[in-house]
Amino acid sequence: MKDAFGLPQSLLVLGGTSEIALATARRLIARRTRTVWLAGRPSPALEQAAESLRALGADARTVTFDALDPESHETVLGKVFAEGDIDLVLLAFGVLGDQAQDERDPVRAVQVAQTNYTGAVSAGLVAAGALQTQGHGSLVVLSSAAGERARRADFIYGSSKAGLDAFTQGLGDALHGTGAHVMVVRPGYTRAEGPLTTTPEAVATAIELGLRRRSEVVWVPGALRLVMAALRHTPRALFRRLPL
Amino acid sequence: MPGDTVSVIRPRTYEEAASAVRDCAARGAVARGGPGRAYGDAARNSGGTVLDMTGLDRVHVVDADEGIVLCGSGVLLHRLAELMLPLGWFVPVAPATGRATVGGAIGADVHGGNHPVSGSFSHHVLSLELLTADGEVRTVKPGTELFAATAGGMGLTGVILTATIRLLPVETAYLTVDTERAADLDDLMARLTDGDHRRYGCARIDLTARGADTGRAVLTRADHTPLDALRTGTRAWRHPLSCRPRRRPPALALLSGGLPGSLLGRTSAGLLGGLRYRTAPRARSGELRPLSADFPALAAPQGTRRTGCVRYRFAVGHGQEETLHRIVRRLAAYRCGSFHAVLQPLGDTDAGWLSFPLPGWTLALDIPAALPGLAGFLDGLDEEVAAAGGRVCLAEDSRLRPGLLTTMYPRAADFRTLRARLDPRGVFVSDLARRLDL
């Protein structure tokens, strides 16, 4: 059960090796979280992530989950929810892809879209249904600033995130009034340094604040909201020439 | 929380209550007094069933000579007071919120400003009828295990259907109120324990004061006015027991309860406390106030939860005054604006296993939830309270860490055992029970 500040006691991470998700889990364990489910494809990295959370005092368990196999989502996630209430579901899986290669190999491009969008649609719907039955809990979906407007440099990834973002917003409206809460998080680039980039720790901080405020959309860093609003309305002829 | 998917059932008869309990789905049921009355999450049940007991509001038997009443659990305390005052009886314990029901008062085992004299609410209960998970209605008497678990048990042992309560005899419907200012916390505690035997006592602390003034407060003490203290010929003297609800000036009502905490920050909330201190009389005694239906003299705002605020109430025992000092200093240093910082002395421990009062002091705070770092700050206070052998009030709690429960309430293990035996399927459950694993 969440407390008055929206801090969860149990957490389910879809995409258990995501850096942002693990930074968030570490932060929440320092507050209230005791039970963490890390869902992902079985790998040493996943076990290692669970071990690192156990070292912090949490009861961390792993569960096999594959975003590319939507038929299994109902069974896999159903088992987790049957074990007890989940206060926070963090949907954090996704692949960046390689734009240049993916453009040449459409099958690889489709896989990016299937992981980031199709997989999230089925997992998100299963989680949302369970939260609705519970009557409480939050679903936090990691979108991206790249989904706000397609750029030449990463439009395959960006378009998949744009779909995910729109899906999540609609899901949030569908769950409004059921006690469950949906939050979209749109971080900037986390793998570089410079203005408007961010770190997994900063995203974790923003997620905690968003949970407390029951926000629906969170930008990290916050200034991205204004910058992207401006970019979104930039004429295409000009946008195309910008060094983005 | 707005928009919880709970199915609210308002039983009108005991049979309806029983069938609601029988039919509630996998996520269980919990009883509550009315919508939005509770401070904490003891009366919420996300995704499950909530029984609104205010439909069972009949007073069945009144013994006007002995002051004993048998009534349904949904009777509001202020209704009971209005009904019984003309007969010379008043509710034995008046919590800060005048809108509690009899069942809620037993389930939370409420205390009032008269705790050192009167004890908590369950102290005045002669017997109650409890609808348990197996569908049986049991008569529960004080002194039994089930009574100790039910008094203060947050509705987790069953649904209280009726209660027999012993009331307090009064000669008039008036209070004689003394107000004074205490210069700091030591002064305040000395005044509250100076061998004074007035029935009610509480103090509103001004948390904007720092340094030598830390803990300065407005101290209010009151007693029921005896008949011979009324001036002859006045309206009060002609109708000593008439009960007229007193309306507060709208501005005052807004400040004391209606204004959402999210609109105000620490500055405004703090200023309110400071203003209260400065405008209070330095010392005034013998003021006659009508004991109107919402007990205005007995402290505190109209008690529904203030949106955007977090309620924090803790108690520490006698001999732990240094802890209290430290906490008040920390609150002042944190610049914690509180709409409501009330200190009350507490008397003996009550019978209930999860009853809150312990001999010592209790401080209640209403803090705007948006203050930065508040969650961590309150966790720190919890640690300090637990280390001093104190506890946090479950009825007003919405944020306690589960690990601290058994430290604060040593009988919690007994409570869990009894619940496991009485309610193996976990029919009675609430958000509080889920969070603290009660």
XYZ file of C-alpha atoms in Angstrom:
682
model
C 0.000 0.000 0.000
C 1.258 3.470 -0.826
C 1.623 5.988 1.981
C 0.357 9.571 2.066
C 3.293 10.686 -0.065
C 2.629 8.155 -2.813
C 5.712 6.116 -1.889
C 5.150 2.453 -2.778
C 5.892 -0.584 -0.625
C 5.979 -3.025 -3.524
C 7.388 -2.425 -6.978
C 7.251 -4.310 -10.263
C 9.823 -3.355 -12.883
C 9.178 -4.446 -16.460
C 12.611 -4.364 -18.026
C 14.544 -5.201 -14.901
C 18.001 -4.275 -16.158
C 17.108 -0.705 -17.171
C 19.448 1.783 -15.553
C 16.691 4.289 -14.884
C 14.499 1.597 -13.342
C 17.282 0.392 -11.062
C 18.125 3.940 -9.989
C 14.425 4.435 -9.187
C 14.258 1.150 -7.296
C 17.310 2.082 -5.227
C 15.760 5.418 -4.383
C 12.408 3.916 -3.431
C 14.040 1.190 -1.321
C 15.727 3.925 0.678
C 12.220 5.228 1.429
C 9.550 2.570 1.814
C 9.810 -0.158 -0.806
C 10.354 -3.671 0.554
C 9.326 -5.969 -2.292
C 10.731 -5.596 -5.801
C 9.926 -7.808 -8.792
C 12.394 -7.501 -11.628
C 10.848 -8.773 -14.843
C 13.068 -9.375 -17.851
C 14.721 -11.968 -20.038
C 16.765 -14.322 -17.834
C 20.375 -13.147 -17.859
C 23.282 -12.738 -15.459
C 22.669 -8.994 -15.563
C 19.116 -9.459 -14.274
C 20.289 -11.696 -11.409
C 23.016 -9.233 -10.611
C 20.516 -6.385 -10.500
C 18.328 -8.365 -8.076
C 21.366 -9.142 -5.943
C 22.320 -5.457 -5.766
C 18.806 -4.566 -4.574
C 18.875 -7.366 -1.994
C 22.067 -5.866 -0.629
C 20.063 -2.723 0.088
C 17.609 -4.712 2.189
C 14.810 -5.324 -0.273
C 13.133 -8.634 -1.015
C 14.042 -8.688 -4.720
C 12.785 -11.454 -6.989
C 13.183 -12.014 -10.705
C 10.560 -13.190 -13.147
C 10.921 -14.183 -16.793
C 9.322 -11.648 -19.088
C 9.811 -11.039 -22.810
C 8.407 -7.887 -24.374
C 8.427 -9.582 -27.801
C 6.092 -12.357 -26.627
C 2.817 -10.571 -25.852
C 0.863 -13.845 -25.563
C 2.736 -14.683 -22.354
C 2.211 -11.335 -20.620
C -1.158 -12.174 -19.084
C 0.162 -15.373 -17.472
C 3.494 -13.983 -16.319
C 2.172 -10.749 -14.824
C -0.936 -12.466 -13.469
C 1.320 -14.657 -11.320
C 3.095 -11.610 -9.888
C -0.151 -9.841 -9.029
C -1.537 -13.028 -7.468
C 1.289 -12.910 -4.891
C 0.054 -9.617 -3.465
C -0.775 -6.011 -4.260
C 1.714 -4.118 -6.413
C 1.828 -0.400 -5.568
C 3.941 0.702 -8.512
C 4.497 -0.806 -11.938
C 7.442 0.734 -13.744
C 7.348 0.032 -17.471
C 10.976 0.564 -18.388
C 11.861 -1.794 -21.222
C 12.837 -0.475 -24.623
C 15.629 -0.560 -27.148
C 17.374 2.345 -28.816
C 18.240 0.489 -32.021
C 20.781 1.756 -34.506
C 19.138 4.205 -36.861
C 21.531 3.797 -39.769
C 21.458 -0.002 -39.717
C 17.737 -0.225 -39.011
C 16.984 1.934 -42.033
C 18.772 -0.601 -44.207
C 17.211 -3.625 -42.484
C 13.439 -3.173 -42.043
C 13.095 -6.366 -39.991
C 15.375 -4.914 -37.331
C 13.407 -1.669 -37.423
C 10.194 -3.576 -36.843
C 11.761 -5.250 -33.846
C 12.452 -1.845 -32.272
C 8.819 -0.916 -32.808
C 7.599 -4.257 -31.451
C 9.684 -3.997 -28.303
C 9.023 -0.355 -27.554
C 5.399 -0.118 -28.622
C 3.598 -3.434 -29.209
C 5.167 -5.099 -26.179
C 4.271 -2.116 -24.027
C 0.676 -2.120 -25.243
C 0.040 -5.661 -24.047
C 2.084 -5.405 -20.833
C 0.571 -1.993 -20.065
C -2.975 -3.250 -20.545
C -2.383 -6.293 -18.343
C -0.849 -4.156 -15.593
C -3.612 -1.547 -15.885
C -6.282 -4.215 -15.528
C -4.646 -5.585 -12.401
C -4.264 -2.119 -10.877
C -7.912 -1.389 -11.599
C -8.978 -4.548 -9.772
C -6.747 -3.581 -6.872
C -8.281 -0.122 -6.786
C -4.942 1.521 -6.128
C -1.422 1.745 -7.507
C 0.533 3.659 -10.109
C 1.726 2.729 -13.572
C 4.796 4.728 -14.548
C 5.786 4.513 -18.205
C 9.191 5.627 -19.435
C 8.590 7.464 -22.692
C 11.148 9.779 -24.216
C 11.567 13.361 -25.301
C 12.426 11.859 -28.714
C 8.765 10.889 -29.096
C 7.630 14.493 -29.100
C 8.792 15.206 -32.651
C 10.426 12.904 -35.187
C 14.050 13.782 -35.878
C 16.151 12.625 -38.795
C 18.689 11.134 -36.401
C 16.399 8.649 -34.608
C 12.914 8.626 -36.087
C 12.442 4.867 -35.818
C 13.050 4.901 -32.066
C 11.232 8.251 -31.767
C 8.137 7.024 -33.566
C 7.892 3.952 -31.357
C 8.118 6.161 -28.267
C 5.547 8.540 -29.755
C 3.148 5.624 -30.062
C 3.894 4.492 -26.524
C 3.377 8.020 -25.226
C -0.006 8.419 -26.899
C -1.071 4.970 -25.698
C -0.082 5.810 -22.124
C -1.960 9.100 -22.130
C -5.094 7.337 -23.297
C -4.629 4.619 -20.708
C -4.323 7.294 -18.030
C -7.666 8.726 -19.076
C -9.205 5.262 -19.121
C -8.063 4.592 -15.567
C -9.055 7.995 -14.227
C -11.466 7.553 -11.360
C -10.582 3.932 -10.658
C -8.023 4.682 -7.959
C -5.153 3.675 -10.245
C -2.861 6.374 -11.591
C -0.808 6.529 -14.778
C 2.242 8.736 -15.229
C 4.292 9.353 -18.390
C 7.944 10.192 -17.848
C 9.773 11.899 -20.714
C 13.477 12.005 -19.993
C 15.998 13.705 -22.225
C 19.114 11.929 -23.434
C 20.776 10.054 -20.556
C 23.931 8.823 -22.280
C 25.686 12.101 -22.949
C 26.643 15.227 -21.094
C 25.516 18.683 -21.983
C 22.515 20.926 -21.724
C 19.109 19.206 -21.486
C 20.620 15.783 -20.878
C 19.930 13.931 -17.686
C 21.068 11.011 -15.542
C 19.212 7.913 -14.295
C 19.436 9.316 -10.756
C 17.803 12.586 -11.818
C 14.996 10.654 -13.506
C 14.516 8.632 -10.314
C 14.236 11.824 -8.278
C 11.679 13.210 -10.717
C 9.657 9.993 -10.560
C 9.512 10.143 -6.769
C 8.341 13.747 -6.886
C 5.787 12.909 -9.575
C 4.371 10.087 -7.444
C 3.996 12.450 -4.504
C 2.191 14.996 -6.636
C 0.258 12.350 -8.573
C 1.489 14.002 -11.776
C 0.395 12.756 -15.183
C 3.369 13.929 -17.224
C 6.929 14.438 -16.001
C 9.761 15.921 -18.060
C 13.346 15.402 -16.958
C 14.960 17.900 -16.869
C 11.961 20.153 -16.419
C 13.259 22.726 -18.909
C 12.725 20.173 -21.697
C 9.001 20.830 -21.490
C 9.449 24.388 -22.809
C 12.159 23.523 -25.316
C 10.163 20.671 -26.805
C 7.007 22.791 -26.910
C 8.941 25.298 -28.993
C 10.507 22.635 -31.221
C 7.159 20.996 -31.755
C 5.855 24.154 -33.392
C 8.934 24.928 -35.419
C 8.137 24.860 -39.172
C 9.425 21.687 -40.753
C 11.590 23.433 -43.311
C 13.440 25.067 -40.464
C 13.348 22.046 -38.109
C 15.022 19.926 -40.779
C 18.031 22.228 -40.812
C 18.480 22.429 -37.049
C 21.585 20.607 -35.776
C 19.637 18.190 -33.564
C -8.356 9.560 -2.117
C -10.744 10.731 -4.811
C -11.885 8.099 -7.270
C -11.241 4.946 -5.298
C -13.097 2.023 -6.797
C -14.866 0.941 -3.679
C -18.418 -0.221 -3.521
C -20.059 1.668 -0.699
C -22.920 -0.121 0.985
C -25.091 1.708 3.466
C -26.936 -0.928 5.485
C -30.211 0.132 7.097
C -30.692 -3.019 9.148
C -28.450 -5.536 10.883
C -29.485 -8.169 8.341
C -28.318 -5.922 5.507
C -25.005 -5.426 7.266
C -24.618 -9.167 7.730
C -25.374 -9.954 4.095
C -22.993 -7.216 2.927
C -20.209 -8.818 4.958
C -21.120 -12.260 3.645
C -21.187 -11.127 0.014
C -18.141 -8.893 -0.058
C -15.678 -9.957 -2.743
C -12.061 -11.045 -2.531
C -10.814 -7.636 -1.436
C -12.820 -7.650 1.780
C -14.771 -5.006 3.662
C -14.294 -2.338 6.294
C -16.823 -0.212 8.167
C -16.660 3.548 8.353
C -18.670 6.271 10.029
C -19.412 8.374 7.000
C -17.735 9.724 3.905
C -14.392 11.439 4.368
C -14.468 11.629 8.130
C -11.316 9.728 8.998
C -7.893 11.377 9.056
C -5.903 8.311 8.138
C -6.584 5.392 5.828
C -8.167 3.090 8.421
C -11.602 3.545 6.855
C -10.539 3.014 3.234
C -10.488 -0.220 1.333
C -9.163 0.209 -2.212
C -10.890 -2.059 -4.668
C -13.137 -3.571 -2.015
C -16.281 -2.871 -0.029
C -16.887 -0.108 2.477
C -19.858 -0.232 4.839
C -21.199 3.230 5.570
C -22.708 2.711 9.004
C -24.535 6.040 9.280
C -27.733 4.247 8.267
C -27.802 2.447 11.620
C -28.394 5.570 13.650
C -31.161 4.637 16.051
C -31.027 5.155 19.774
C -32.728 2.070 21.181
C -32.803 2.448 24.967
C -32.141 5.439 27.179
C -31.814 5.092 30.924
C -32.094 8.730 31.957
C -31.499 8.019 35.656
C -28.271 6.100 35.221
C -27.109 7.846 32.060
C -26.817 4.677 30.025
C -27.638 4.527 26.326
C -27.974 1.595 23.967
C -27.686 2.789 20.389
C -26.718 1.780 16.866
C -23.087 2.246 15.950
C -23.860 4.823 13.260
C -25.137 7.447 15.699
C -23.041 10.590 15.454
C -21.543 11.683 18.770
C -22.805 15.215 18.407
C -26.344 13.905 17.767
C -26.067 11.809 20.895
C -24.922 14.855 22.828
C -27.811 16.965 21.500
C -30.270 14.244 22.436
C -28.979 13.621 25.938
C -28.071 17.131 27.078
C -31.630 18.122 27.997
C -31.676 15.068 30.268
C -28.457 16.163 31.950
C -25.984 13.843 30.228
C -23.079 14.455 27.898
C -20.840 12.160 25.836
C -18.044 10.875 28.086
C -15.269 11.549 25.580
C -15.422 14.175 22.883
C -12.746 13.757 20.238
C -11.416 16.709 18.306
C -13.855 15.906 15.544
C -17.447 16.240 16.624
C -18.628 14.196 13.671
C -17.379 10.785 14.752
C -19.871 7.953 15.118
C -20.193 5.761 18.180
C -18.809 2.757 16.279
C -15.916 4.807 14.915
C -15.150 6.169 18.366
C -14.854 2.622 19.711
C -12.937 1.315 16.681
C -10.377 4.095 16.960
C -10.693 4.213 20.772
C -10.701 8.002 20.600
C -9.494 10.221 23.381
C -10.294 13.841 24.130
C -8.852 16.714 26.090
C -10.218 14.966 29.184
C -8.109 11.826 28.887
C -6.293 12.157 32.247
C -9.697 12.344 33.984
C -11.939 10.174 31.812
C -9.724 7.812 29.849
C -10.538 6.945 26.282
C -13.921 6.149 24.757
C -13.873 2.379 25.262
C -13.502 2.993 29.000
C -17.187 4.024 29.009
C -18.505 1.160 26.913
C -20.457 -1.393 28.959
C -21.057 -3.826 26.127
C -21.172 -3.976 22.361
C -22.502 -6.215 19.637
C -19.960 -7.253 17.044
C -20.702 -8.827 13.685
C -17.710 -11.086 13.047
C -16.414 -12.627 9.833
C -18.297 -15.903 10.345
C -21.591 -13.982 10.203
C -22.297 -14.346 13.911
C -23.254 -11.449 16.155
C -21.338 -11.652 19.420
C -21.958 -9.672 22.573
C -18.590 -8.384 23.701
C -18.012 -7.234 27.289
C -15.042 -5.306 28.667
C -12.361 -7.486 30.171
C -12.402 -10.039 27.370
C -9.726 -10.533 24.718
C -12.156 -9.707 21.947
C -13.052 -6.424 23.604
C -9.388 -5.487 23.972
C -8.822 -6.238 20.302
C -11.943 -4.394 19.150
C -11.397 -1.218 21.185
C -8.912 0.612 18.995
C -8.884 -2.308 16.545
C -9.711 -0.068 13.570
C -12.711 -2.162 12.553
C -10.532 -5.174 11.736
C -12.186 -7.576 14.176
C -15.676 -7.032 12.807
C -18.484 -4.549 12.379
C -19.755 -2.951 15.571
C -23.555 -2.976 15.372
C -24.679 -1.544 18.703
C -23.027 -0.237 21.840
C -24.108 0.412 25.386
C -22.374 3.498 26.737
C -22.284 5.160 30.132
C -22.599 8.940 29.782
C -21.232 11.798 31.834
C -23.594 13.725 34.156
C -23.620 17.496 33.647
C -25.641 20.190 35.375
C -25.586 22.734 32.589
C -24.855 22.928 28.897
C -21.994 25.348 29.535
C -18.261 25.209 30.014
C -16.198 27.455 32.239
C -13.105 28.149 30.182
C -9.741 29.518 31.240
C -7.320 30.724 28.596
C -3.720 31.652 29.212
C -0.491 32.001 27.325
C 2.530 29.891 28.116
C 5.906 31.450 27.302
C 7.686 28.250 26.256
C 7.360 24.473 26.317
C 8.610 24.012 29.891
C 6.203 26.644 31.114
C 3.424 24.972 29.151
C 4.007 21.486 30.521
C 4.351 22.832 34.043
C 0.998 24.581 33.725
C -0.672 21.506 32.284
C 0.506 19.352 35.196
C 0.245 21.770 38.113
C -2.086 19.494 40.029
C -5.026 21.035 38.284
C -8.081 18.816 38.114
C -10.097 20.568 35.503
C -11.678 18.149 33.104
C -10.416 19.402 29.748
C -7.007 20.721 28.874
C -5.141 21.309 25.651
C -2.693 23.776 24.172
C -2.151 25.140 20.696
C 1.552 25.551 20.065
C 2.894 28.394 17.939
C 5.509 26.682 15.785
C 6.762 29.930 14.260
C 8.470 30.722 17.556
C 12.138 29.772 17.723
C 14.974 30.212 20.187
C 13.947 30.872 23.757
C 10.278 31.095 22.771
C 10.179 27.614 21.208
C 6.994 25.855 22.213
C 5.055 28.908 23.324
C 1.368 28.185 23.291
C -2.160 29.189 24.073
C -3.432 26.990 26.853
C -7.151 26.319 27.221
C -8.661 24.496 30.170
C -12.286 23.971 30.883
C -14.755 22.344 33.201
C -18.468 21.751 33.026
C -20.181 24.684 34.671
C -22.138 23.722 37.798
C -25.669 25.065 38.049
C -24.951 27.400 40.949
C -22.211 29.139 38.972
C -24.726 30.587 36.508
C -25.815 34.151 37.140
C -29.454 34.234 38.191
C -31.922 35.755 35.776
C -29.839 35.191 32.650
C -30.997 33.097 29.738
C -28.465 30.439 30.664
C -29.896 30.255 34.175
C -33.457 29.913 32.895
C -32.538 27.151 30.426
C -29.380 25.576 31.820
C -29.555 22.455 29.706
C -30.824 23.800 26.407
C -28.510 22.966 23.588
C -28.216 25.352 20.692
C -25.727 24.638 17.952
C -23.472 27.620 17.609
C -22.465 28.742 14.172
C -18.910 29.868 13.722
C -18.221 33.042 11.754
C -17.648 31.855 8.158
C -14.119 33.271 7.995
C -13.118 31.382 11.120
C -14.683 28.151 9.905
C -12.816 28.497 6.622
C -9.475 29.029 8.325
C -9.923 26.270 10.837
C -11.032 23.544 8.494
C -12.355 24.445 5.106
C -9.295 25.767 3.356
C -7.365 23.093 1.489
C -3.807 22.730 2.648
C -2.532 22.613 -0.902
C -3.447 26.282 -1.345
C -1.331 27.312 1.589
C 2.346 26.801 2.190
C 4.419 26.760 5.314
C 4.412 30.547 5.628
C 0.662 30.983 5.704
C 0.111 27.928 7.864
C 2.760 29.153 10.271
C 1.365 32.693 10.323
C -2.007 31.299 11.341
C -0.405 29.691 14.404
C 1.489 32.874 15.213
C -1.644 34.961 14.833
C -3.555 32.672 17.164
C -0.904 33.086 19.822
C -0.727 36.860 19.518
C -4.461 37.405 19.552
C -5.112 35.134 22.540
C -5.690 36.836 25.884
C -2.666 36.785 28.198
C -4.849 35.265 30.890
C -8.605 35.048 31.115
C -10.535 32.887 33.490
C -14.118 31.938 34.109
C -15.364 32.584 30.592
C -18.741 30.940 30.089
C -19.109 29.186 26.739
C -22.085 27.178 25.533
C -21.344 23.504 25.175
C -22.736 23.590 21.698
C -23.102 20.532 19.584
C -19.631 20.663 18.076
C -17.742 21.138 21.351
C -15.909 24.298 20.291
C -13.990 24.589 23.532
C -12.580 21.108 23.287
C -9.909 22.074 20.808
C -9.362 21.502 17.151
C -11.041 22.342 13.887
C -14.136 20.742 12.445
C -12.748 17.397 11.889
C -12.768 16.183 8.367
C -9.400 15.641 6.827
C -7.931 18.700 5.263
C -7.034 18.016 1.667
C -3.372 18.453 0.851
C -2.358 18.051 4.476
C -0.731 15.214 6.344
C -1.907 14.509 9.866
C 0.779 13.475 12.346
C -0.084 12.528 15.913
C 2.296 10.897 18.330
C 2.526 10.272 22.059
C 5.512 9.966 24.367
C 5.427 8.887 27.986
C 6.187 10.822 31.144
C 9.921 11.054 31.662
C 10.412 11.572 27.915
C 9.878 15.322 28.039
C 13.351 15.783 26.571
C 12.206 13.906 23.426
C 9.161 16.143 23.177
C 11.406 19.177 23.502
C 13.687 17.891 20.783
C 10.811 17.174 18.425
C 9.240 20.593 18.930
C 12.637 22.193 18.319
C 13.056 20.141 15.150
C 9.572 21.109 13.967
C 10.327 24.778 14.588
C 13.702 24.523 12.839
C 12.125 22.766 9.861
C 9.794 25.779 9.691
C 6.956 23.345 9.685
C 3.825 25.385 9.173
C 1.026 23.570 10.910
C -2.593 24.606 10.921
C -3.121 22.665 14.042
C -0.410 21.891 16.568
C -2.198 20.730 19.686
C -0.542 19.331 22.794
C -2.627 17.378 25.294
C -1.725 15.512 28.462
C -2.700 11.853 28.530
C -3.674 9.661 31.465
C -3.434 5.933 32.030
C -3.099 3.336 29.283
C -6.405 1.910 28.120
C -7.421 -1.689 27.712
C -7.314 -1.868 23.898
C -4.315 -3.656 22.394
C -3.943 -1.045 19.682
C -5.223 1.864 21.783
C -3.160 4.941 21.276
C -3.014 6.751 24.642
C -0.181 6.143 27.070
C 0.535 8.148 30.234
C 2.333 11.217 28.983
C 1.802 13.701 26.200
C 0.351 13.731 22.725
C 1.045 16.246 19.994
C -1.042 16.460 16.814
C 0.017 18.319 13.678
C -1.592 19.130 10.332
C 1.235 19.808 7.885
C 0.931 20.851 4.205
C 1.994 17.684 2.357
C 3.887 19.580 -0.328
C 6.708 20.743 1.962
C 10.030 19.562 0.539
C 11.504 16.554 2.316
C 8.491 16.113 4.565
C 8.299 12.318 4.066
C 11.871 11.831 5.260
C 11.465 14.354 8.049
C 8.428 12.564 9.486
C 10.232 9.205 9.186
C 12.957 10.753 11.335
C 10.371 11.819 13.916
C 8.934 8.269 13.911
C 12.362 6.877 14.777
C 12.728 9.327 17.623
C 9.239 8.619 18.974
C 9.759 4.848 18.782
C 13.156 5.086 20.487
C 11.510 6.965 23.341
C 8.901 4.223 23.770
C 6.212 6.380 22.215
C 3.813 5.688 19.380
C 2.011 7.168 16.420
C -1.782 7.235 16.396
C -3.096 4.602 13.963
C -6.487 6.282 13.586
C -4.843 9.351 12.103
C -1.980 7.666 10.319
C -1.423 7.502 6.591
C 2.331 7.043 6.377
C 3.888 4.954 9.166
C 6.613 2.487 8.135
C 5.418 -1.078 8.824
C 8.621 -2.104 10.576
C 7.995 0.272 13.465
C 4.529 -1.005 14.343
C 5.538 -3.729 16.792
C 7.994 -1.389 18.516
C 5.256 1.151 19.057
C 2.471 -1.327 19.827
C 3.878 -4.349 21.711
C 0.476 -6.093 21.657
C 0.307 -6.005 17.833
C 1.439 -9.652 17.688
C -1.489 -10.706 19.906
C -3.791 -8.678 17.697
C -2.551 -10.465 14.579
C -2.959 -13.869 16.223
C -6.499 -13.127 17.328
C -7.398 -11.802 13.906
C -5.989 -14.888 12.203
C -8.185 -17.040 14.421
C -11.321 -14.914 14.220
C -11.126 -13.978 10.548
C -9.059 -16.629 8.732
C -10.269 -15.572 5.268
C -9.314 -11.946 5.886
C -12.827 -10.597 5.305
C -12.128 -7.414 7.251
C -9.317 -5.450 5.710
C -8.464 -1.816 5.091
C -5.742 0.183 3.418
C -4.211 0.695 6.851
C -4.172 -3.062 7.463
C -2.581 -3.654 4.059
C 0.133 -1.073 4.608
C 1.018 -2.080 8.165
C 0.276 -5.783 7.702
C -2.051 -5.774 10.736
